[in-house]
Amino acid sequence: LYYFEKKLRYMNGLKTLDDQTDYLFGHHRMLSPVNIDERILNKNNNDHHELALELYYSFRSPYSQLILSRLFSLIDQYNIELVIKPVLPLVMRNFSVPLSKRYYIASDCYREANQRLNQIYGAISDPVNEPTRKAMQVFYFIKSYDWGDESVRISCERSFLCSWGKNVWGRSVDCKTKKGLLIVINDTKIQNKKPIIDFINTIDDPSKNKIEWESIVEKNRTDLYEYKLWGVPSFILKDTNTDQILRNGFGQDELWILKNYLESL
């Protein structure tokens, strides 16, 4: 909506974003990307221990990559538990995605990454099929490994996802191969990389690699459908005491709505 609004304003002679005339979609600058990011990064002392956020994420979704750093900042700001629930991409769930839509998504994400979010994006190695399956294995290895401290596990999960987004979607790293996966891991901020590297080196050996992920990911998919959602990134904000759903959303551009809701609590 921001880009659509900006185009309409330009066509009507309102050529600058600092024009004081009300925007077509609400309050002045409400949909401005800079304004949104300022609100997300504006630290305060709100603390919501009783809340948890479920993030439905796909390794093949460029929009999933774009939401990560801002979402991590947001939930850390409010001290909210984050549960990352990967799902298979649509084309691996027997959905047909038209070529025109794929082209639009790629160009829109390029615009978002470069004009608004200052993220590395554009040199893409499509991670459909084998790369995604291997990414699932690595992710659930990280999730199941005994890191000795829960905060270390959380940091490792996040660092892996961020490095995946940067390298697969911004540097065209092919993660069908061990070499590609190792590039992703070596580019993380994980201090103890050895367990993950050892796992990757045996990832194609079924006698050594016994990570269970298929049934978990399928459960994530059915949970997503039960929430009447299907795409990614989607998020569900819950009260952990009652399991009540407080807010849900679909799309990285709805993050500001979640932020506004948290501010109102």
PDB file of C-alpha atoms in Angstrom:
ATOM      1  CA  LEU A   1       0.000   0.000   0.000  1.00  0.00           C
ATOM      2  CA  TYR A   2       2.863   2.366   0.716  1.00  0.00           C
ATOM      3  CA  TYR A   3       4.155   2.224  -2.866  1.00  0.00           C
ATOM      4  CA  PHE A   4       0.634   2.485  -4.281  1.00  0.00           C
ATOM      5  CA  GLU A   5      -0.041   5.493  -2.079  1.00  0.00           C
ATOM      6  CA  LYS A   6       3.257   7.105  -3.050  1.00  0.00           C
ATOM      7  CA  LYS A   7       2.454   6.646  -6.751  1.00  0.00           C
ATOM      8  CA  LEU A   8      -1.011   8.174  -6.393  1.00  0.00           C
ATOM      9  CA  ARG A   9       0.357  11.129  -4.482  1.00  0.00           C
ATOM     10  CA  TYR A  10       2.993  11.699  -7.157  1.00  0.00           C
ATOM     11  CA  MET A  11       0.374  11.544  -9.911  1.00  0.00           C
ATOM     12  CA  ASN A  12      -1.630  14.169  -8.051  1.00  0.00           C
ATOM     13  CA  GLY A  13       1.297  16.545  -7.761  1.00  0.00           C
ATOM     14  CA  LEU A  14       2.295  15.682  -4.172  1.00  0.00           C
ATOM     15  CA  LYS A  15       5.872  14.886  -5.054  1.00  0.00           C
ATOM     16  CA  THR A  16       7.521  14.675  -1.633  1.00  0.00           C
ATOM     17  CA  LEU A  17       6.947  12.370   1.309  1.00  0.00           C
ATOM     18  CA  ASP A  18       7.239  15.349   3.661  1.00  0.00           C
ATOM     19  CA  ASP A  19       4.171  17.029   2.199  1.00  0.00           C
ATOM     20  CA  GLN A  20       1.837  17.801   5.119  1.00  0.00           C
ATOM     21  CA  THR A  21      -1.331  16.862   3.218  1.00  0.00           C
ATOM     22  CA  ASP A  22      -3.031  13.807   4.718  1.00  0.00           C
ATOM     23  CA  TYR A  23      -2.179  10.553   3.040  1.00  0.00           C
ATOM     24  CA  LEU A  24      -4.862   8.649   1.177  1.00  0.00           C
ATOM     25  CA  PHE A  25      -4.545   5.703   3.558  1.00  0.00           C
ATOM     26  CA  GLY A  26      -4.887   7.361   6.935  1.00  0.00           C
ATOM     27  CA  HIS A  27      -2.800   9.629   9.118  1.00  0.00           C
ATOM     28  CA  HIS A  28       0.126  11.570   7.676  1.00  0.00           C
ATOM     29  CA  ARG A  29       3.116   9.231   7.094  1.00  0.00           C
ATOM     30  CA  MET A  30       1.251   6.306   8.691  1.00  0.00           C
ATOM     31  CA  LEU A  31       2.443   3.954   5.991  1.00  0.00           C
ATOM     32  CA  SER A  32       5.868   5.460   5.531  1.00  0.00           C
ATOM     33  CA  PRO A  33       8.467   2.673   5.791  1.00  0.00           C
ATOM     34  CA  VAL A  34      10.859   4.900   7.733  1.00  0.00           C
ATOM     35  CA  ASN A  35       8.067   5.728  10.163  1.00  0.00           C
ATOM     36  CA  ILE A  36       7.243   2.054  10.595  1.00  0.00           C
ATOM     37  CA  ASP A  37      10.839   1.052  11.293  1.00  0.00           C
ATOM     38  CA  GLU A  38      11.310   3.937  13.725  1.00  0.00           C
ATOM     39  CA  ARG A  39       8.318   2.703  15.718  1.00  0.00           C
ATOM     40  CA  ILE A  40       9.657  -0.862  15.750  1.00  0.00           C
ATOM     41  CA  LEU A  41      13.129   0.160  16.933  1.00  0.00           C
ATOM     42  CA  ASN A  42      11.906   2.755  19.441  1.00  0.00           C
ATOM     43  CA  LYS A  43      12.860   1.014  22.678  1.00  0.00           C
ATOM     44  CA  ASN A  44      10.611   1.164  25.723  1.00  0.00           C
ATOM     45  CA  ASN A  45      10.189  -0.721  28.982  1.00  0.00           C
ATOM     46  CA  ASN A  46       7.105  -2.736  28.068  1.00  0.00           C
ATOM     47  CA  ASP A  47       7.409  -6.337  29.183  1.00  0.00           C
ATOM     48  CA  HIS A  48       4.950  -9.041  28.122  1.00  0.00           C
ATOM     49  CA  HIS A  49       6.209 -12.327  29.546  1.00  0.00           C
ATOM     50  CA  GLU A  50       2.769 -13.885  29.121  1.00  0.00           C
ATOM     51  CA  LEU A  51       2.797 -13.536  25.339  1.00  0.00           C
ATOM     52  CA  ALA A  52       4.213 -15.837  22.677  1.00  0.00           C
ATOM     53  CA  LEU A  53       4.483 -15.278  18.945  1.00  0.00           C
ATOM     54  CA  GLU A  54       4.383 -18.139  16.452  1.00  0.00           C
ATOM     55  CA  LEU A  55       6.115 -17.332  13.168  1.00  0.00           C
ATOM     56  CA  TYR A  56       5.237 -19.483  10.153  1.00  0.00           C
ATOM     57  CA  TYR A  57       8.237 -19.248   7.874  1.00  0.00           C
ATOM     58  CA  SER A  58       9.473 -20.743   4.610  1.00  0.00           C
ATOM     59  CA  PHE A  59      13.080 -21.087   3.505  1.00  0.00           C
ATOM     60  CA  ARG A  60      11.901 -20.402  -0.048  1.00  0.00           C
ATOM     61  CA  SER A  61       9.840 -17.312   0.761  1.00  0.00           C
ATOM     62  CA  PRO A  62      11.720 -14.052   0.129  1.00  0.00           C
ATOM     63  CA  TYR A  63       9.141 -12.206   2.216  1.00  0.00           C
ATOM     64  CA  SER A  64       9.995 -14.527   5.116  1.00  0.00           C
ATOM     65  CA  GLN A  65      13.609 -13.393   4.869  1.00  0.00           C
ATOM     66  CA  LEU A  66      12.654  -9.704   4.846  1.00  0.00           C
ATOM     67  CA  ILE A  67      10.690  -9.889   8.111  1.00  0.00           C
ATOM     68  CA  LEU A  68      13.305 -11.597  10.268  1.00  0.00           C
ATOM     69  CA  SER A  69      15.576  -8.862  11.615  1.00  0.00           C
ATOM     70  CA  ARG A  70      12.705  -6.458  12.336  1.00  0.00           C
ATOM     71  CA  LEU A  71      10.610  -9.183  13.958  1.00  0.00           C
ATOM     72  CA  PHE A  72      13.507 -10.238  16.175  1.00  0.00           C
ATOM     73  CA  SER A  73      13.964  -6.612  17.278  1.00  0.00           C
ATOM     74  CA  LEU A  74      10.269  -6.280  18.010  1.00  0.00           C
ATOM     75  CA  ILE A  75       9.833  -9.400  20.125  1.00  0.00           C
ATOM     76  CA  ASP A  76      13.069  -8.688  22.030  1.00  0.00           C
ATOM     77  CA  GLN A  77      11.813  -5.183  22.749  1.00  0.00           C
ATOM     78  CA  TYR A  78       8.691  -6.613  24.388  1.00  0.00           C
ATOM     79  CA  ASN A  79      10.368  -9.726  25.818  1.00  0.00           C
ATOM     80  CA  ILE A  80       7.990 -12.053  23.961  1.00  0.00           C
ATOM     81  CA  GLU A  81       8.697 -15.725  23.388  1.00  0.00           C
ATOM     82  CA  LEU A  82       9.191 -16.507  19.697  1.00  0.00           C
ATOM     83  CA  VAL A  83       8.390 -19.946  18.271  1.00  0.00           C
ATOM     84  CA  ILE A  84       9.585 -20.410  14.679  1.00  0.00           C
ATOM     85  CA  LYS A  85       7.491 -22.910  12.722  1.00  0.00           C
ATOM     86  CA  PRO A  86       8.871 -23.627   9.243  1.00  0.00           C
ATOM     87  CA  VAL A  87       6.550 -24.917   6.528  1.00  0.00           C
ATOM     88  CA  LEU A  88       7.265 -26.247   3.077  1.00  0.00           C
ATOM     89  CA  PRO A  89       6.962 -23.769   0.189  1.00  0.00           C
ATOM     90  CA  LEU A  90       3.699 -23.657  -1.754  1.00  0.00           C
ATOM     91  CA  VAL A  91       5.162 -25.423  -4.777  1.00  0.00           C
ATOM     92  CA  MET A  92       6.251 -28.271  -2.500  1.00  0.00           C
ATOM     93  CA  ARG A  93       2.697 -28.416  -1.114  1.00  0.00           C
ATOM     94  CA  ASN A  94       1.151 -29.075  -4.543  1.00  0.00           C
ATOM     95  CA  PHE A  95       0.197 -25.454  -5.168  1.00  0.00           C
ATOM     96  CA  SER A  96       0.721 -23.943  -8.590  1.00  0.00           C
ATOM     97  CA  VAL A  97       2.268 -20.465  -8.560  1.00  0.00           C
ATOM     98  CA  PRO A  98       1.903 -18.589 -11.886  1.00  0.00           C
ATOM     99  CA  LEU A  99       5.081 -17.321 -13.487  1.00  0.00           C
ATOM    100  CA  SER A 100       3.747 -13.746 -13.441  1.00  0.00           C
ATOM    101  CA  LYS A 101       3.268 -13.940  -9.680  1.00  0.00           C
ATOM    102  CA  ARG A 102       6.769 -15.313  -9.178  1.00  0.00           C
ATOM    103  CA  TYR A 103       8.211 -12.434 -11.202  1.00  0.00           C
ATOM    104  CA  TYR A 104       6.178  -9.905  -9.221  1.00  0.00           C
ATOM    105  CA  ILE A 105       7.280 -11.340  -5.868  1.00  0.00           C
ATOM    106  CA  ALA A 106      10.939 -11.232  -6.907  1.00  0.00           C
ATOM    107  CA  SER A 107      10.721  -7.619  -8.111  1.00  0.00           C
ATOM    108  CA  ASP A 108       8.670  -6.466  -5.119  1.00  0.00           C
ATOM    109  CA  CYS A 109      11.118  -8.024  -2.668  1.00  0.00           C
ATOM    110  CA  TYR A 110      14.022  -6.430  -4.510  1.00  0.00           C
ATOM    111  CA  ARG A 111      12.306  -3.045  -4.166  1.00  0.00           C
ATOM    112  CA  GLU A 112      11.560  -3.613  -0.469  1.00  0.00           C
ATOM    113  CA  ALA A 113      15.058  -4.830   0.343  1.00  0.00           C
ATOM    114  CA  ASN A 114      16.885  -2.067  -1.507  1.00  0.00           C
ATOM    115  CA  GLN A 115      14.605   0.962  -1.150  1.00  0.00           C
ATOM    116  CA  ARG A 116      13.291   0.440   2.349  1.00  0.00           C
ATOM    117  CA  LEU A 117      15.062  -2.189   4.422  1.00  0.00           C
ATOM    118  CA  ASN A 118      18.708  -1.952   3.329  1.00  0.00           C
ATOM    119  CA  GLN A 119      19.029  -5.736   3.143  1.00  0.00           C
ATOM    120  CA  ILE A 120      21.170  -7.874   0.858  1.00  0.00           C
ATOM    121  CA  TYR A 121      18.860  -9.299  -1.810  1.00  0.00           C
ATOM    122  CA  GLY A 122      18.820  -9.941  -5.537  1.00  0.00           C
ATOM    123  CA  ALA A 123      21.379 -12.621  -6.455  1.00  0.00           C
ATOM    124  CA  ILE A 124      19.142 -15.654  -5.887  1.00  0.00           C
ATOM    125  CA  SER A 125      19.722 -19.386  -5.859  1.00  0.00           C
ATOM    126  CA  ASP A 126      16.214 -20.849  -5.793  1.00  0.00           C
ATOM    127  CA  PRO A 127      16.124 -23.159  -2.742  1.00  0.00           C
ATOM    128  CA  VAL A 128      13.138 -25.210  -3.896  1.00  0.00           C
ATOM    129  CA  ASN A 129      13.166 -28.956  -3.113  1.00  0.00           C
ATOM    130  CA  GLU A 130      16.571 -30.285  -1.975  1.00  0.00           C
ATOM    131  CA  PRO A 131      17.995 -27.050  -0.507  1.00  0.00           C
ATOM    132  CA  THR A 132      14.832 -26.510   1.508  1.00  0.00           C
ATOM    133  CA  ARG A 133      14.848 -30.089   2.789  1.00  0.00           C
ATOM    134  CA  LYS A 134      18.458 -29.727   3.883  1.00  0.00           C
ATOM    135  CA  ALA A 135      17.730 -26.382   5.514  1.00  0.00           C
ATOM    136  CA  MET A 136      14.933 -28.059   7.496  1.00  0.00           C
ATOM    137  CA  GLN A 137      17.374 -30.718   8.662  1.00  0.00           C
ATOM    138  CA  VAL A 138      19.934 -28.149   9.778  1.00  0.00           C
ATOM    139  CA  PHE A 139      17.294 -26.011  11.499  1.00  0.00           C
ATOM    140  CA  TYR A 140      15.863 -28.915  13.472  1.00  0.00           C
ATOM    141  CA  PHE A 141      19.345 -30.150  14.325  1.00  0.00           C
ATOM    142  CA  ILE A 142      20.065 -26.725  15.820  1.00  0.00           C
ATOM    143  CA  LYS A 143      16.726 -26.820  17.628  1.00  0.00           C
ATOM    144  CA  SER A 144      17.320 -30.280  19.124  1.00  0.00           C
ATOM    145  CA  TYR A 145      21.024 -30.009  19.974  1.00  0.00           C
ATOM    146  CA  ASP A 146      21.964 -29.557  23.637  1.00  0.00           C
ATOM    147  CA  TRP A 147      23.584 -26.126  23.631  1.00  0.00           C
ATOM    148  CA  GLY A 148      23.648 -26.000  27.421  1.00  0.00           C
ATOM    149  CA  ASP A 149      21.594 -22.822  27.545  1.00  0.00           C
ATOM    150  CA  GLU A 150      18.247 -21.947  25.987  1.00  0.00           C
ATOM    151  CA  SER A 151      19.402 -18.471  25.027  1.00  0.00           C
ATOM    152  CA  VAL A 152      22.248 -19.992  22.977  1.00  0.00           C
ATOM    153  CA  ARG A 153      19.813 -22.218  21.076  1.00  0.00           C
ATOM    154  CA  ILE A 154      17.593 -19.233  20.294  1.00  0.00           C
ATOM    155  CA  SER A 155      20.571 -17.206  19.104  1.00  0.00           C
ATOM    156  CA  CYS A 156      21.762 -20.076  16.888  1.00  0.00           C
ATOM    157  CA  GLU A 157      18.324 -20.506  15.288  1.00  0.00           C
ATOM    158  CA  ARG A 158      18.064 -16.827  14.490  1.00  0.00           C
ATOM    159  CA  SER A 159      21.610 -16.540  13.201  1.00  0.00           C
ATOM    160  CA  PHE A 160      21.122 -19.491  10.859  1.00  0.00           C
ATOM    161  CA  LEU A 161      17.911 -18.052   9.396  1.00  0.00           C
ATOM    162  CA  CYS A 162      19.438 -14.605   8.897  1.00  0.00           C
ATOM    163  CA  SER A 163      22.521 -16.050   7.216  1.00  0.00           C
ATOM    164  CA  TRP A 164      20.327 -18.250   5.011  1.00  0.00           C
ATOM    165  CA  GLY A 165      18.362 -15.212   3.828  1.00  0.00           C
ATOM    166  CA  LYS A 166      21.478 -13.177   3.120  1.00  0.00           C
ATOM    167  CA  ASN A 167      23.420 -15.902   1.299  1.00  0.00           C
ATOM    168  CA  VAL A 168      20.690 -17.771  -0.602  1.00  0.00           C
ATOM    169  CA  TRP A 169      18.649 -14.700  -1.523  1.00  0.00           C
ATOM    170  CA  GLY A 170      21.425 -12.137  -1.776  1.00  0.00           C
ATOM    171  CA  ARG A 171      24.574 -14.011  -2.807  1.00  0.00           C
ATOM    172  CA  SER A 172      23.174 -16.914  -4.842  1.00  0.00           C
ATOM    173  CA  VAL A 173      24.624 -19.625  -2.601  1.00  0.00           C
ATOM    174  CA  ASP A 174      23.409 -23.058  -3.730  1.00  0.00           C
ATOM    175  CA  CYS A 175      22.476 -25.092  -0.654  1.00  0.00           C
ATOM    176  CA  LYS A 176      21.900 -28.364  -2.456  1.00  0.00           C
ATOM    177  CA  THR A 177      25.537 -28.967  -1.634  1.00  0.00           C
ATOM    178  CA  LYS A 178      27.445 -29.301   1.612  1.00  0.00           C
ATOM    179  CA  LYS A 179      29.673 -26.499   0.389  1.00  0.00           C
ATOM    180  CA  GLY A 180      26.726 -24.123   0.175  1.00  0.00           C
ATOM    181  CA  LEU A 181      25.392 -25.088   3.596  1.00  0.00           C
ATOM    182  CA  LEU A 182      28.839 -24.603   5.112  1.00  0.00           C
ATOM    183  CA  ILE A 183      29.057 -21.116   3.573  1.00  0.00           C
ATOM    184  CA  VAL A 184      25.781 -20.257   5.300  1.00  0.00           C
ATOM    185  CA  ILE A 185      26.928 -21.628   8.664  1.00  0.00           C
ATOM    186  CA  ASN A 186      30.361 -20.014   8.492  1.00  0.00           C
ATOM    187  CA  ASP A 187      28.685 -16.658   7.842  1.00  0.00           C
ATOM    188  CA  THR A 188      26.613 -16.877  11.036  1.00  0.00           C
ATOM    189  CA  LYS A 189      27.471 -15.350  14.396  1.00  0.00           C
ATOM    190  CA  ILE A 190      27.279 -18.774  16.041  1.00  0.00           C
ATOM    191  CA  GLN A 191      30.325 -19.163  18.244  1.00  0.00           C
ATOM    192  CA  ASN A 192      30.420 -22.971  18.440  1.00  0.00           C
ATOM    193  CA  LYS A 193      29.881 -23.995  14.833  1.00  0.00           C
ATOM    194  CA  LYS A 194      31.529 -27.411  15.111  1.00  0.00           C
ATOM    195  CA  PRO A 195      28.405 -29.491  15.965  1.00  0.00           C
ATOM    196  CA  ILE A 196      26.540 -28.010  12.993  1.00  0.00           C
ATOM    197  CA  ILE A 197      29.487 -28.436  10.634  1.00  0.00           C
ATOM    198  CA  ASP A 198      29.858 -32.068  11.720  1.00  0.00           C
ATOM    199  CA  PHE A 199      26.149 -32.599  11.106  1.00  0.00           C
ATOM    200  CA  ILE A 200      26.303 -31.044   7.636  1.00  0.00           C
ATOM    201  CA  ASN A 201      29.258 -33.242   6.708  1.00  0.00           C
ATOM    202  CA  THR A 202      27.067 -36.319   7.349  1.00  0.00           C
ATOM    203  CA  ILE A 203      23.773 -34.832   6.138  1.00  0.00           C
ATOM    204  CA  ASP A 204      23.534 -37.244   3.182  1.00  0.00           C
ATOM    205  CA  ASP A 205      24.234 -40.329   5.309  1.00  0.00           C
ATOM    206  CA  PRO A 206      20.901 -41.749   6.560  1.00  0.00           C
ATOM    207  CA  SER A 207      22.692 -44.022   9.026  1.00  0.00           C
ATOM    208  CA  LYS A 208      24.083 -40.989  10.859  1.00  0.00           C
ATOM    209  CA  ASN A 209      21.465 -38.359  10.116  1.00  0.00           C
ATOM    210  CA  LYS A 210      18.341 -39.197  12.075  1.00  0.00           C
ATOM    211  CA  ILE A 211      16.829 -35.744  12.430  1.00  0.00           C
ATOM    212  CA  GLU A 212      13.029 -35.956  12.328  1.00  0.00           C
ATOM    213  CA  TRP A 213      11.484 -32.939  10.679  1.00  0.00           C
ATOM    214  CA  GLU A 214       8.840 -34.042   8.142  1.00  0.00           C
ATOM    215  CA  SER A 215       6.076 -34.762  10.668  1.00  0.00           C
ATOM    216  CA  ILE A 216       6.827 -31.553  12.585  1.00  0.00           C
ATOM    217  CA  VAL A 217       6.665 -29.436   9.438  1.00  0.00           C
ATOM    218  CA  GLU A 218       3.430 -31.138   8.373  1.00  0.00           C
ATOM    219  CA  LYS A 219       1.952 -30.325  11.795  1.00  0.00           C
ATOM    220  CA  ASN A 220       3.047 -26.711  11.310  1.00  0.00           C
ATOM    221  CA  ARG A 221       1.175 -26.664   7.997  1.00  0.00           C
ATOM    222  CA  THR A 222      -2.058 -28.035   9.462  1.00  0.00           C
ATOM    223  CA  ASP A 223      -1.834 -25.578  12.361  1.00  0.00           C
ATOM    224  CA  LEU A 224      -1.449 -22.734   9.876  1.00  0.00           C
ATOM    225  CA  TYR A 225      -4.567 -23.860   7.986  1.00  0.00           C
ATOM    226  CA  GLU A 226      -6.518 -24.114  11.223  1.00  0.00           C
ATOM    227  CA  TYR A 227      -5.804 -20.418  11.759  1.00  0.00           C
ATOM    228  CA  LYS A 228      -7.400 -19.797   8.320  1.00  0.00           C
ATOM    229  CA  LEU A 229      -4.011 -18.791   6.939  1.00  0.00           C
ATOM    230  CA  TRP A 230      -1.979 -20.424   4.181  1.00  0.00           C
ATOM    231  CA  GLY A 231       0.918 -18.186   3.169  1.00  0.00           C
ATOM    232  CA  VAL A 232       4.119 -17.005   4.803  1.00  0.00           C
ATOM    233  CA  PRO A 233       5.298 -15.199   6.700  1.00  0.00           C
ATOM    234  CA  SER A 234       2.310 -15.454   9.017  1.00  0.00           C
ATOM    235  CA  PHE A 235       2.331 -14.764  12.731  1.00  0.00           C
ATOM    236  CA  ILE A 236       0.045 -15.656  15.615  1.00  0.00           C
ATOM    237  CA  LEU A 237       0.225 -13.754  18.908  1.00  0.00           C
ATOM    238  CA  LYS A 238      -1.057 -15.788  21.861  1.00  0.00           C
ATOM    239  CA  ASP A 239      -1.643 -15.408  25.569  1.00  0.00           C
ATOM    240  CA  THR A 240       0.421 -18.269  27.005  1.00  0.00           C
ATOM    241  CA  ASN A 241      -1.754 -18.482  30.119  1.00  0.00           C
ATOM    242  CA  THR A 242      -5.019 -19.063  28.256  1.00  0.00           C
ATOM    243  CA  ASP A 243      -3.780 -20.052  24.764  1.00  0.00           C
ATOM    244  CA  GLN A 244      -6.079 -17.322  23.443  1.00  0.00           C
ATOM    245  CA  ILE A 245      -5.195 -15.873  20.046  1.00  0.00           C
ATOM    246  CA  LEU A 246      -4.814 -12.120  20.448  1.00  0.00           C
ATOM    247  CA  ARG A 247      -3.703 -11.125  16.953  1.00  0.00           C
ATOM    248  CA  ASN A 248      -2.723 -12.801  13.720  1.00  0.00           C
ATOM    249  CA  GLY A 249      -1.268 -11.447  10.531  1.00  0.00           C
ATOM    250  CA  PHE A 250      -0.004 -12.408   7.100  1.00  0.00           C
ATOM    251  CA  GLY A 251       2.831 -10.602   5.364  1.00  0.00           C
ATOM    252  CA  GLN A 252       6.017  -8.827   6.389  1.00  0.00           C
ATOM    253  CA  ASP A 253       4.344  -5.471   5.754  1.00  0.00           C
ATOM    254  CA  GLU A 254       1.849  -6.060   8.608  1.00  0.00           C
ATOM    255  CA  LEU A 255       4.514  -5.930  11.282  1.00  0.00           C
ATOM    256  CA  TRP A 256       3.570  -2.377  12.230  1.00  0.00           C
ATOM    257  CA  ILE A 257       0.028  -3.570  13.044  1.00  0.00           C
ATOM    258  CA  LEU A 258       1.475  -6.016  15.558  1.00  0.00           C
ATOM    259  CA  LYS A 259       3.644  -3.256  16.997  1.00  0.00           C
ATOM    260  CA  ASN A 260       0.631  -0.952  17.425  1.00  0.00           C
ATOM    261  CA  TYR A 261      -1.280  -3.723  19.204  1.00  0.00           C
ATOM    262  CA  LEU A 262       1.588  -4.357  21.617  1.00  0.00           C
ATOM    263  CA  GLU A 263       1.810  -0.659  22.345  1.00  0.00           C
ATOM    264  CA  SER A 264      -1.878  -0.652  23.294  1.00  0.00           C
ATOM    265  CA  LEU A 265      -1.534  -3.360  25.958  1.00  0.00           C
TER     266      LEU A 265
END
